[in-house]
Tab-separated table of C-alpha atoms and ligand atoms in Angstrom:
chain	number	residue	atom	x	y	z
S	1	MET	CA	0.000	0.000	0.000
S	2	PHE	CA	2.867	2.388	0.841
S	3	ASP	CA	6.482	2.416	-0.318
S	4	ASP	CA	8.806	2.150	2.670
S	5	PRO	CA	6.060	2.387	5.343
S	6	ILE	CA	6.968	3.679	8.804
S	7	LEU	CA	4.669	1.068	10.357
S	8	GLU	CA	3.859	-2.432	9.223
S	9	VAL	CA	1.609	-4.685	11.267
S	10	GLU	CA	1.223	-8.292	10.116
S	11	GLY	CA	-0.941	-11.145	11.349
S	12	LEU	CA	-1.536	-9.807	14.857
S	13	CYS	CA	-3.495	-12.033	17.214
S	14	THR	CA	-4.065	-10.482	20.643
S	15	TYR	CA	-5.955	-12.019	23.553
S	16	TYR	CA	-7.457	-10.812	26.815
S	17	GLY	CA	-6.878	-13.940	28.878
S	18	THR	CA	-8.356	-16.706	26.780
S	19	SER	CA	-10.617	-14.369	24.795
S	20	GLN	CA	-9.195	-13.502	21.370
S	21	ALA	CA	-9.700	-9.840	20.416
S	22	LEU	CA	-7.547	-9.555	17.267
S	23	PHE	CA	-7.516	-12.087	14.445
S	24	ASP	CA	-4.599	-11.683	12.029
S	25	ALA	CA	-4.905	-7.898	12.033
S	26	ALA	CA	-2.725	-6.124	9.480
S	27	LEU	CA	-2.116	-2.457	8.767
S	28	THR	CA	0.497	-0.152	7.267
S	29	ALA	CA	1.148	3.555	7.624
S	30	PRO	CA	3.200	5.937	5.458
S	31	ARG	CA	6.141	8.025	6.737
S	32	THR	CA	4.033	11.177	6.471
S	33	GLY	CA	0.271	11.358	6.261
S	34	ALA	CA	-2.473	9.574	8.130
S	35	VAL	CA	-4.393	6.321	8.084
S	36	ALA	CA	-7.649	5.777	9.946
S	37	ILE	CA	-8.893	2.705	11.791
S	38	LEU	CA	-12.684	2.607	11.706
S	39	GLY	CA	-15.249	0.218	13.115
S	40	LEU	CA	-18.079	-0.160	15.561
S	41	ASN	CA	-17.642	-0.314	19.331
S	42	GLY	CA	-15.803	-3.452	20.321
S	43	ALA	CA	-14.363	-4.059	16.830
S	44	GLY	CA	-10.814	-4.112	18.207
S	45	LYS	CA	-9.484	-0.656	17.299
S	46	THR	CA	-8.115	0.169	20.752
S	47	THR	CA	-6.693	-3.336	21.100
S	48	LEU	CA	-4.831	-2.826	17.823
S	49	LEU	CA	-3.350	0.507	18.951
S	50	LYS	CA	-2.321	-0.988	22.299
S	51	SER	CA	-0.670	-3.888	20.501
S	52	ILE	CA	1.281	-1.421	18.325
S	53	ILE	CA	2.569	0.610	21.286
S	54	GLY	CA	3.255	-2.566	23.296
S	55	GLU	CA	0.760	-2.175	26.130
S	56	LEU	CA	-0.689	-5.481	24.997
S	57	ARG	CA	1.484	-8.372	23.823
S	58	PRO	CA	0.166	-10.164	20.758
S	59	ALA	CA	0.356	-13.942	20.881
S	60	ARG	CA	1.249	-14.004	17.186
S	61	GLY	CA	2.182	-11.573	14.457
S	62	ARG	CA	4.717	-8.829	13.918
S	63	VAL	CA	5.000	-5.065	14.369
S	64	THR	CA	7.723	-3.371	12.325
S	65	PHE	CA	8.431	0.285	13.054
S	66	ASP	CA	10.905	2.318	11.060
S	67	ARG	CA	12.331	-0.901	9.506
S	68	THR	CA	12.903	-2.468	12.953
S	69	ASP	CA	10.982	-5.408	14.394
S	70	VAL	CA	9.592	-4.056	17.680
S	71	THR	CA	7.185	-6.907	18.441
S	72	GLY	CA	9.057	-7.820	21.630
S	73	THR	CA	10.258	-4.313	22.516
S	74	PRO	CA	8.953	-2.755	25.767
S	75	THR	CA	6.635	0.249	25.431
S	76	HIS	CA	9.114	2.798	26.852
S	77	ARG	CA	11.675	1.787	24.231
S	78	ARG	CA	9.124	2.047	21.441
S	79	ILE	CA	8.427	5.586	22.652
S	80	ARG	CA	12.146	6.379	22.536
S	81	GLN	CA	12.310	4.913	19.049
S	82	GLY	CA	9.637	7.381	17.950
S	83	ILE	CA	6.111	6.089	18.568
S	84	ALA	CA	3.721	8.194	20.679
S	85	TYR	CA	0.297	7.093	21.884
S	86	VAL	CA	-2.641	9.205	23.016
S	87	PRO	CA	-5.128	6.849	24.694
S	88	GLN	CA	-8.858	7.413	24.597
S	89	GLU	CA	-9.075	8.045	28.337
S	90	HIS	CA	-6.822	9.183	31.160
S	91	ALA	CA	-4.389	10.768	28.751
S	92	VAL	CA	-3.523	13.683	31.072
S	93	PHE	CA	-2.632	13.930	34.762
S	94	GLY	CA	-5.693	15.694	36.216
S	95	LYS	CA	-4.004	16.891	39.380
S	96	LEU	CA	-1.015	18.384	37.598
S	97	SER	CA	-1.090	21.755	35.875
S	98	VAL	CA	-1.010	22.094	32.106
S	99	ARG	CA	2.663	23.161	32.318
S	100	GLU	CA	3.548	20.169	34.513
S	101	ASN	CA	1.800	17.799	32.132
S	102	LEU	CA	3.863	19.206	29.279
S	103	LEU	CA	7.081	18.994	31.277
S	104	VAL	CA	6.403	15.302	31.905
S	105	GLY	CA	5.876	14.807	28.179
S	106	GLY	CA	9.146	16.528	27.399
S	107	ILE	CA	11.264	14.225	29.546
S	108	THR	CA	12.491	12.232	26.602
S	109	ASN	CA	13.196	15.375	24.574
S	110	ARG	CA	15.745	17.934	25.726
S	111	ASP	CA	14.571	20.544	23.269
S	112	LYS	CA	13.096	23.294	25.466
S	113	SER	CA	11.404	24.955	22.526
S	114	GLY	CA	8.980	22.039	22.366
S	115	ILE	CA	6.511	23.508	24.860
S	116	ASP	CA	6.485	26.827	22.961
S	117	GLN	CA	5.647	24.928	19.798
S	118	VAL	CA	2.762	23.129	21.512
S	119	VAL	CA	1.384	26.463	22.723
S	120	GLU	CA	1.759	27.900	19.249
S	121	MET	CA	-0.196	24.933	17.914
S	122	PHE	CA	-2.884	25.120	20.608
S	123	PRO	CA	-3.000	28.723	21.880
S	124	LYS	CA	-5.812	27.860	24.306
S	125	LEU	CA	-3.296	25.854	26.329
S	126	GLY	CA	-1.071	28.920	26.659
S	127	GLU	CA	-3.837	30.710	28.537
S	128	ARG	CA	-4.167	27.818	30.970
S	129	MET	CA	-0.590	26.882	31.819
S	130	SER	CA	-1.070	27.063	35.622
S	131	GLN	CA	-4.512	25.488	35.630
S	132	ARG	CA	-4.994	21.891	36.764
S	133	ALA	CA	-5.526	19.633	33.770
S	134	GLY	CA	-8.532	18.033	35.506
S	135	THR	CA	-10.426	21.333	35.231
S	136	LEU	CA	-9.921	21.732	31.473
S	137	SER	CA	-12.731	21.278	28.966
S	138	GLY	CA	-12.867	18.038	26.957
S	139	GLY	CA	-11.296	19.736	23.931
S	140	GLU	CA	-8.507	21.374	25.919
S	141	ARG	CA	-7.721	18.058	27.549
S	142	LYS	CA	-7.394	16.410	24.139
S	143	MET	CA	-5.165	19.268	22.946
S	144	LEU	CA	-2.977	18.805	26.010
S	145	ALA	CA	-2.757	15.060	25.494
S	146	ILE	CA	-1.800	15.506	21.837
S	147	GLY	CA	0.658	18.296	22.653
S	148	ARG	CA	2.280	16.225	25.359
S	149	ALA	CA	2.651	13.246	23.047
S	150	LEU	CA	4.336	15.461	20.443
S	151	LEU	CA	6.957	16.525	22.974
S	152	SER	CA	8.650	13.142	22.735
S	153	GLY	CA	9.380	14.044	19.094
S	154	PRO	CA	7.519	11.101	17.541
S	155	LYS	CA	7.754	9.917	13.957
S	156	LEU	CA	4.454	8.081	14.451
S	157	LEU	CA	1.508	9.291	16.536
S	158	LEU	CA	-1.242	6.841	17.530
S	159	LEU	CA	-4.465	8.672	18.404
S	160	ASP	CA	-7.463	6.970	19.985
S	161	GLU	CA	-10.614	9.063	19.478
S	162	PRO	CA	-9.091	12.567	19.550
S	163	THR	CA	-12.477	14.274	19.200
S	164	GLU	CA	-14.456	12.189	21.693
S	165	GLY	CA	-16.111	14.391	24.320
S	166	VAL	CA	-15.014	17.521	22.471
S	167	TRP	CA	-17.499	20.332	21.910
S	168	VAL	CA	-18.410	20.499	18.232
S	169	GLY	CA	-17.035	24.051	17.907
S	170	VAL	CA	-13.549	22.847	18.876
S	171	ILE	CA	-13.480	19.665	16.795
S	172	GLU	CA	-12.552	21.602	13.654
S	173	GLU	CA	-9.606	23.269	15.402
S	174	ILE	CA	-8.219	19.888	16.467
S	175	ALA	CA	-8.833	18.438	12.998
S	176	GLU	CA	-6.913	21.271	11.335
S	177	ARG	CA	-3.939	20.815	13.658
S	178	LEU	CA	-3.939	17.086	12.908
S	179	GLU	CA	-4.000	17.777	9.180
S	180	GLU	CA	-0.980	20.067	9.560
S	181	MET	CA	0.806	17.412	11.596
S	182	THR	CA	0.380	14.807	8.869
S	183	LYS	CA	2.620	16.893	6.600
S	184	ARG	CA	5.554	16.170	8.938
S	185	ILE	CA	4.864	12.848	10.666
S	186	SER	CA	2.751	9.711	10.426
S	187	VAL	CA	-0.593	9.569	12.236
S	188	VAL	CA	-2.772	6.527	12.902
S	189	ILE	CA	-6.166	7.721	14.030
S	190	VAL	CA	-9.110	5.861	15.558
S	191	GLU	CA	-12.133	8.096	15.144
S	192	GLN	CA	-15.915	7.782	15.423
S	193	HIS	CA	-16.551	10.753	13.136
S	194	VAL	CA	-16.133	8.870	9.894
S	195	GLU	CA	-16.149	11.877	7.557
S	196	LEU	CA	-13.599	13.670	9.687
S	197	ALA	CA	-11.378	10.585	9.767
S	198	LEU	CA	-11.561	10.179	5.988
S	199	ARG	CA	-10.662	13.835	5.533
S	200	ILE	CA	-7.567	13.623	7.738
S	201	ALA	CA	-6.505	10.175	6.506
S	202	SER	CA	-5.628	9.215	2.933
S	203	HIS	CA	-6.360	5.531	3.652
S	204	ALA	CA	-8.535	3.660	6.105
S	205	PHE	CA	-8.782	0.188	7.583
S	206	VAL	CA	-12.206	-1.046	8.660
S	207	MET	CA	-12.403	-3.481	11.569
S	208	ASP	CA	-15.169	-5.880	12.481
S	209	ARG	CA	-15.005	-8.397	15.334
S	210	GLY	CA	-11.247	-8.258	15.632
S	211	GLN	CA	-10.472	-8.477	11.922
S	212	VAL	CA	-9.524	-5.913	9.306
S	213	VAL	CA	-12.320	-6.501	6.818
S	214	MET	CA	-11.829	-3.608	4.375
S	215	GLN	CA	-9.050	-1.244	3.427
S	216	GLY	CA	-8.499	1.328	0.756
S	217	THR	CA	-8.115	4.983	0.012
S	218	SER	CA	-10.581	7.260	1.725
S	219	ASP	CA	-12.162	8.087	-1.635
S	220	GLN	CA	-12.586	4.413	-2.561
S	221	LEU	CA	-14.180	3.547	0.765
S	222	ARG	CA	-16.558	6.510	0.790
S	223	ASP	CA	-18.087	5.231	-2.443
S	224	ASP	CA	-18.288	1.572	-1.405
S	225	PRO	CA	-21.753	0.534	-0.135
S	226	GLN	CA	-20.208	-2.220	1.977
S	227	PHE	CA	-18.228	0.397	3.909
S	228	MET	CA	-21.215	2.031	5.631
S	229	ARG	CA	-22.685	-1.397	6.362
S	230	TYR	CA	-19.691	-2.182	8.554
S	231	LEU	CA	-20.076	1.122	10.368
S	232	THR	CA	-23.794	0.893	11.046
S	233	PRO	CA	-24.807	-0.876	14.268
G	1	ATP	P1	-14.499	1.074	21.372
G	1	ATP	O1	-14.794	2.027	20.292
G	1	ATP	O2	-15.725	0.678	22.167
G	1	ATP	O3	-13.326	1.420	22.240
G	1	ATP	P2	-12.803	-0.816	19.998
G	1	ATP	O4	-13.020	-1.050	18.552
G	1	ATP	O5	-11.674	0.041	20.392
G	1	ATP	O6	-14.153	-0.306	20.632
G	1	ATP	P3	-11.650	-2.742	21.767
G	1	ATP	O7	-11.742	-1.855	22.967
G	1	ATP	O8	-10.322	-2.970	21.168
G	1	ATP	O9	-12.658	-2.253	20.647
G	1	ATP	O10	-12.312	-4.152	22.146
G	1	ATP	C1	-12.218	-5.301	21.305
G	1	ATP	C2	-12.788	-6.512	22.045
G	1	ATP	O11	-11.980	-6.822	23.165
G	1	ATP	C3	-14.200	-6.295	22.577
G	1	ATP	O12	-14.907	-7.487	22.434
G	1	ATP	C4	-13.977	-5.983	24.040
G	1	ATP	O13	-15.069	-6.377	24.807
G	1	ATP	C5	-12.750	-6.795	24.356
G	1	ATP	N1	-11.952	-6.175	25.416
G	1	ATP	C6	-11.458	-4.917	25.408
G	1	ATP	N2	-10.753	-4.659	26.530
G	1	ATP	C7	-10.814	-5.782	27.268
G	1	ATP	C8	-10.291	-6.176	28.547
G	1	ATP	N3	-9.551	-5.331	29.275
G	1	ATP	N4	-10.574	-7.409	28.980
G	1	ATP	C9	-11.325	-8.263	28.242
G	1	ATP	N5	-11.840	-7.971	27.036
G	1	ATP	C10	-11.590	-6.760	26.556
């Protein structure tokens, strides 16, 4: 699908105890740009992201990042190698201030200008630097989580539902920042807003009951009647 992909996932089978959640899941992502993972609740999208970052260990299959097999690599080393992950929930430290959250994110990156760049990207955060993250709005919390993830200087950003719980007026702002980001790095996005996901991503992978059942360019999928069937409960 992509020449020299930054991420290549092959044949992943991941279990929760004895219950299998991923069945031979496969996905690739380009060095710059975005791909989307779409599917109904429980399809396995979060499980796939967690298997890519290493929070879950697949029983079978392979994850290759930046031409290196990272299937057995611990999460903290994957982060150092250039993968960042913004989980769906609990992505910020509620009791810490915005500034403290960003400082934690910058630990693996000595470049002090990073926080300034995050504030430039999300000016709303600049106005709230001393405020506790737990008191931020849903959208500001997502901005903080994304900004913090960027501070590790990732080549690949995994985003789980970046617009969930975000007021509709702020969704567009986040979407535009993500689009800008895809010019420089690779983004894998799990997103319930299908149209938004297809706008940000050039390609999408559709999951159903732990399997990738469709893939293609966003334009191809939009026009495929089978596509909406998989996304309709
Ligand atoms: P959602 O949009 O609801 O987050 P998803 O596509 O991300 O859905 P997953 O969260 O990856 O789906 O769940 C895939 C399957 O694994 C589901 O059947 C779910 O019930 C199961 N599952 C998820 N987390 C666990 C867990 N901690 N223990 C056991 N089963 C789990």
